[in-house]
Amino acid sequence: MPVTFTARHVLEDHISGFEATPNPHHLAILRSPVVFSVLAHAGHESDVEEALDNLEDVHVRVCGPGEWLVVSETVPADTIARQLADLGAAGASFVDQSDGRVVLRIQGPKVRAILAKCMALDLHSDLFEIGQSTNCQICHVAANLARTGHDAFEITVMRSFAGFLFDEVCAMGREFALTAGFA
């Protein structure tokens, strides 16, 4: 007897009951982003970084020295895998982590105040510029935070911690009427 599995997002049950119309402060969950982890081999860091910067329709997130996340909503995983394979096995190693990571976007005029409640990172626009990213702790969970706009940030977190992080960020944003939903 064949078994049919239904693909469900890990935050499907967490999102029920939230408003459908986003407020100015909104937490959007990307339904199926492509996420690759890339690690440059010793001596190839600058070549790999330059090659990643030349990829089209992807966002490159810095995780540490010689380590990046490559995130896309439009480019399929197999296309990104081919592009990363072109870097050569001697230059970099990469792993598709799309099923193991959840990407959340949070935005609003008081987004820094919301995030300041659950992290110890100075998000002032002079220090954390648009396009900059870093690994950090958000609500005691290891995550990657990227500034994507004037008042917009993207959080990439391991799937197993996504529910906890989602609930905590929603609680921190309650003061600002933070809404949440799938992007």
Tab-separated table of C-alpha atoms in Angstrom, residues 9-181:
chain	number	residue	atom	x	y	z
A	9	HIS	CA	6.213	23.832	6.770
A	10	VAL	CA	7.557	23.414	10.301
A	11	LEU	CA	5.766	26.630	11.385
A	12	GLU	CA	2.398	25.708	9.864
A	13	ASP	CA	0.810	25.080	13.276
A	14	HIS	CA	2.418	28.158	14.858
A	15	ILE	CA	0.976	30.550	12.307
A	16	SER	CA	-2.704	29.663	12.699
A	17	GLY	CA	-4.787	32.438	14.233
A	18	PHE	CA	-2.608	35.342	13.126
A	19	GLU	CA	-3.934	38.220	11.037
A	20	ALA	CA	-3.796	37.806	7.283
A	21	THR	CA	-3.183	41.516	6.647
A	22	PRO	CA	0.315	42.574	7.737
A	23	ASN	CA	0.755	45.500	10.108
A	24	PRO	CA	3.718	47.871	9.746
A	25	HIS	CA	5.584	45.459	12.055
A	26	HIS	CA	5.435	42.068	10.388
A	27	LEU	CA	7.229	38.728	10.638
A	28	ALA	CA	7.105	36.906	7.290
A	29	ILE	CA	7.998	33.241	6.951
A	30	LEU	CA	9.489	32.198	3.618
A	31	ARG	CA	7.659	29.082	2.512
A	32	SER	CA	10.430	27.271	0.601
A	33	PRO	CA	13.709	29.149	0.263
A	34	VAL	CA	16.831	27.472	-1.042
A	35	VAL	CA	19.674	27.598	1.508
A	36	PHE	CA	23.203	26.334	0.938
A	37	SER	CA	26.057	26.346	3.417
A	38	VAL	CA	29.423	27.081	1.754
A	39	LEU	CA	32.824	26.607	3.353
A	40	ALA	CA	35.985	27.794	1.584
A	41	HIS	CA	39.053	25.612	1.825
A	42	ALA	CA	42.246	27.125	3.223
A	43	GLY	CA	43.795	29.625	0.837
A	44	HIS	CA	40.701	29.914	-1.374
A	45	GLU	CA	38.616	32.273	0.771
A	46	SER	CA	38.890	35.367	-1.441
A	47	ASP	CA	38.267	33.407	-4.665
A	48	VAL	CA	35.165	31.755	-3.223
A	49	GLU	CA	33.855	35.057	-1.831
A	50	GLU	CA	34.290	36.740	-5.220
A	51	ALA	CA	32.548	33.860	-6.999
A	52	LEU	CA	29.630	33.984	-4.535
A	53	ASP	CA	29.276	37.734	-5.046
A	54	ASN	CA	28.932	37.103	-8.796
A	55	LEU	CA	26.009	34.664	-8.438
A	56	GLU	CA	22.713	36.114	-9.663
A	57	ASP	CA	19.422	36.155	-7.731
A	58	VAL	CA	20.957	34.871	-4.495
A	59	HIS	CA	21.756	36.523	-1.182
A	60	VAL	CA	25.105	35.702	0.367
A	61	ARG	CA	25.142	35.756	4.176
A	62	VAL	CA	28.438	35.824	6.083
A	63	CYS	CA	28.650	33.233	8.857
A	64	GLY	CA	32.312	33.576	9.716
A	65	PRO	CA	35.748	33.627	8.090
A	66	GLY	CA	35.476	31.587	4.891
A	67	GLU	CA	31.911	30.489	5.633
A	68	TRP	CA	28.665	31.683	4.048
A	69	LEU	CA	24.987	30.895	3.588
A	70	VAL	CA	23.619	31.277	0.064
A	71	VAL	CA	19.867	31.993	0.127
A	72	SER	CA	17.434	32.312	-2.781
A	73	GLU	CA	13.691	32.383	-3.294
A	74	THR	CA	13.848	32.190	-7.093
A	75	VAL	CA	16.815	30.038	-8.123
A	76	PRO	CA	16.262	26.252	-7.811
A	77	ALA	CA	18.575	24.210	-5.606
A	78	ASP	CA	19.998	22.182	-8.497
A	79	THR	CA	21.024	25.370	-10.327
A	80	ILE	CA	22.803	26.740	-7.262
A	81	ALA	CA	24.459	23.352	-6.699
A	82	ARG	CA	25.820	23.409	-10.270
A	83	GLN	CA	27.110	26.962	-9.822
A	84	LEU	CA	28.791	26.058	-6.539
A	85	ALA	CA	30.281	22.900	-8.068
A	86	ASP	CA	31.911	25.140	-10.666
A	87	LEU	CA	34.026	26.579	-7.835
A	88	GLY	CA	35.866	23.257	-7.808
A	89	ALA	CA	36.268	20.681	-5.077
A	90	ALA	CA	39.661	22.141	-4.165
A	91	GLY	CA	38.152	25.588	-3.534
A	92	ALA	CA	35.042	24.992	-1.469
A	93	SER	CA	32.641	22.489	0.047
A	94	PHE	CA	28.895	23.091	0.070
A	95	VAL	CA	25.756	21.446	1.437
A	96	ASP	CA	22.099	22.024	0.557
A	97	GLN	CA	20.416	22.883	3.868
A	98	SER	CA	17.065	23.998	2.476
A	99	ASP	CA	15.130	21.366	4.428
A	100	GLY	CA	17.054	22.053	7.620
A	101	ARG	CA	16.779	25.851	7.781
A	102	VAL	CA	13.900	28.288	8.179
A	103	VAL	CA	14.107	31.874	6.933
A	104	LEU	CA	12.094	34.624	8.642
A	105	ARG	CA	11.842	38.268	7.593
A	106	ILE	CA	11.003	40.888	10.168
A	107	GLN	CA	10.347	44.508	9.318
A	108	GLY	CA	8.836	47.661	10.707
A	109	PRO	CA	9.768	51.076	12.046
A	110	LYS	CA	10.529	49.636	15.520
A	111	VAL	CA	12.137	46.381	14.355
A	112	ARG	CA	15.382	47.202	16.180
A	113	ALA	CA	13.457	47.620	19.447
A	114	ILE	CA	11.805	44.224	18.938
A	115	LEU	CA	15.101	42.488	18.190
A	116	ALA	CA	16.887	44.307	21.048
A	117	LYS	CA	14.611	42.482	23.487
A	118	CYS	CA	16.006	39.114	22.468
A	119	MET	CA	19.590	39.647	21.318
A	120	ALA	CA	22.798	41.382	22.369
A	121	LEU	CA	23.868	42.980	19.108
A	122	ASP	CA	23.993	46.676	18.243
A	123	LEU	CA	21.744	47.076	15.195
A	124	HIS	CA	22.259	50.823	14.757
A	125	SER	CA	22.268	51.651	11.043
A	126	ASP	CA	25.793	53.126	11.271
A	127	LEU	CA	27.193	49.878	12.676
A	128	PHE	CA	25.070	47.180	11.011
A	129	GLU	CA	24.655	48.282	7.403
A	130	ILE	CA	22.236	47.043	4.751
A	131	GLY	CA	23.653	43.839	3.267
A	132	GLN	CA	25.676	42.989	6.367
A	133	SER	CA	25.098	39.678	8.159
A	134	THR	CA	26.444	37.767	11.128
A	135	ASN	CA	25.911	34.673	13.213
A	136	CYS	CA	24.483	35.515	16.626
A	137	GLN	CA	22.164	34.381	19.406
A	138	ILE	CA	18.503	35.389	19.050
A	139	CYS	CA	16.305	34.299	21.973
A	140	HIS	CA	19.204	32.034	23.051
A	141	VAL	CA	19.126	30.273	19.657
A	142	ALA	CA	22.021	30.259	17.190
A	143	ALA	CA	20.916	32.073	14.042
A	144	ASN	CA	22.185	34.149	11.151
A	145	LEU	CA	20.914	37.735	11.050
A	146	ALA	CA	21.103	39.865	7.900
A	147	ARG	CA	20.023	43.456	7.410
A	148	THR	CA	18.062	43.529	4.159
A	149	GLY	CA	16.588	47.032	4.203
A	150	HIS	CA	16.251	50.270	6.171
A	151	ASP	CA	13.947	48.667	8.738
A	152	ALA	CA	14.135	45.032	7.606
A	153	PHE	CA	16.100	41.999	8.756
A	154	GLU	CA	16.244	38.335	7.777
A	155	ILE	CA	16.774	35.560	10.311
A	156	THR	CA	17.963	32.124	9.222
A	157	VAL	CA	17.650	29.460	11.899
A	158	MET	CA	17.876	25.684	12.148
A	159	ARG	CA	14.490	24.027	11.569
A	160	SER	CA	14.411	22.366	14.995
A	161	PHE	CA	14.586	25.768	16.752
A	162	ALA	CA	12.242	27.655	14.397
A	163	GLY	CA	9.072	27.137	16.465
A	164	PHE	CA	10.664	28.389	19.673
A	165	LEU	CA	12.280	31.373	17.947
A	166	PHE	CA	9.024	32.236	16.149
A	167	ASP	CA	7.019	32.177	19.405
A	168	GLU	CA	9.610	34.257	21.253
A	169	VAL	CA	9.929	36.921	18.541
A	170	CYS	CA	6.127	37.171	18.353
A	171	ALA	CA	6.023	37.692	22.120
A	172	MET	CA	8.727	40.379	21.885
A	173	GLY	CA	6.762	42.126	19.126
A	174	ARG	CA	3.414	42.081	20.911
A	175	GLU	CA	4.010	45.626	22.192
A	176	PHE	CA	4.236	46.837	18.575
A	177	ALA	CA	1.275	44.753	17.269
A	178	LEU	CA	3.615	42.468	15.318
A	179	THR	CA	1.738	40.320	12.832
A	180	ALA	CA	3.020	37.126	11.262
A	181	GLY	CA	2.291	35.080	8.174
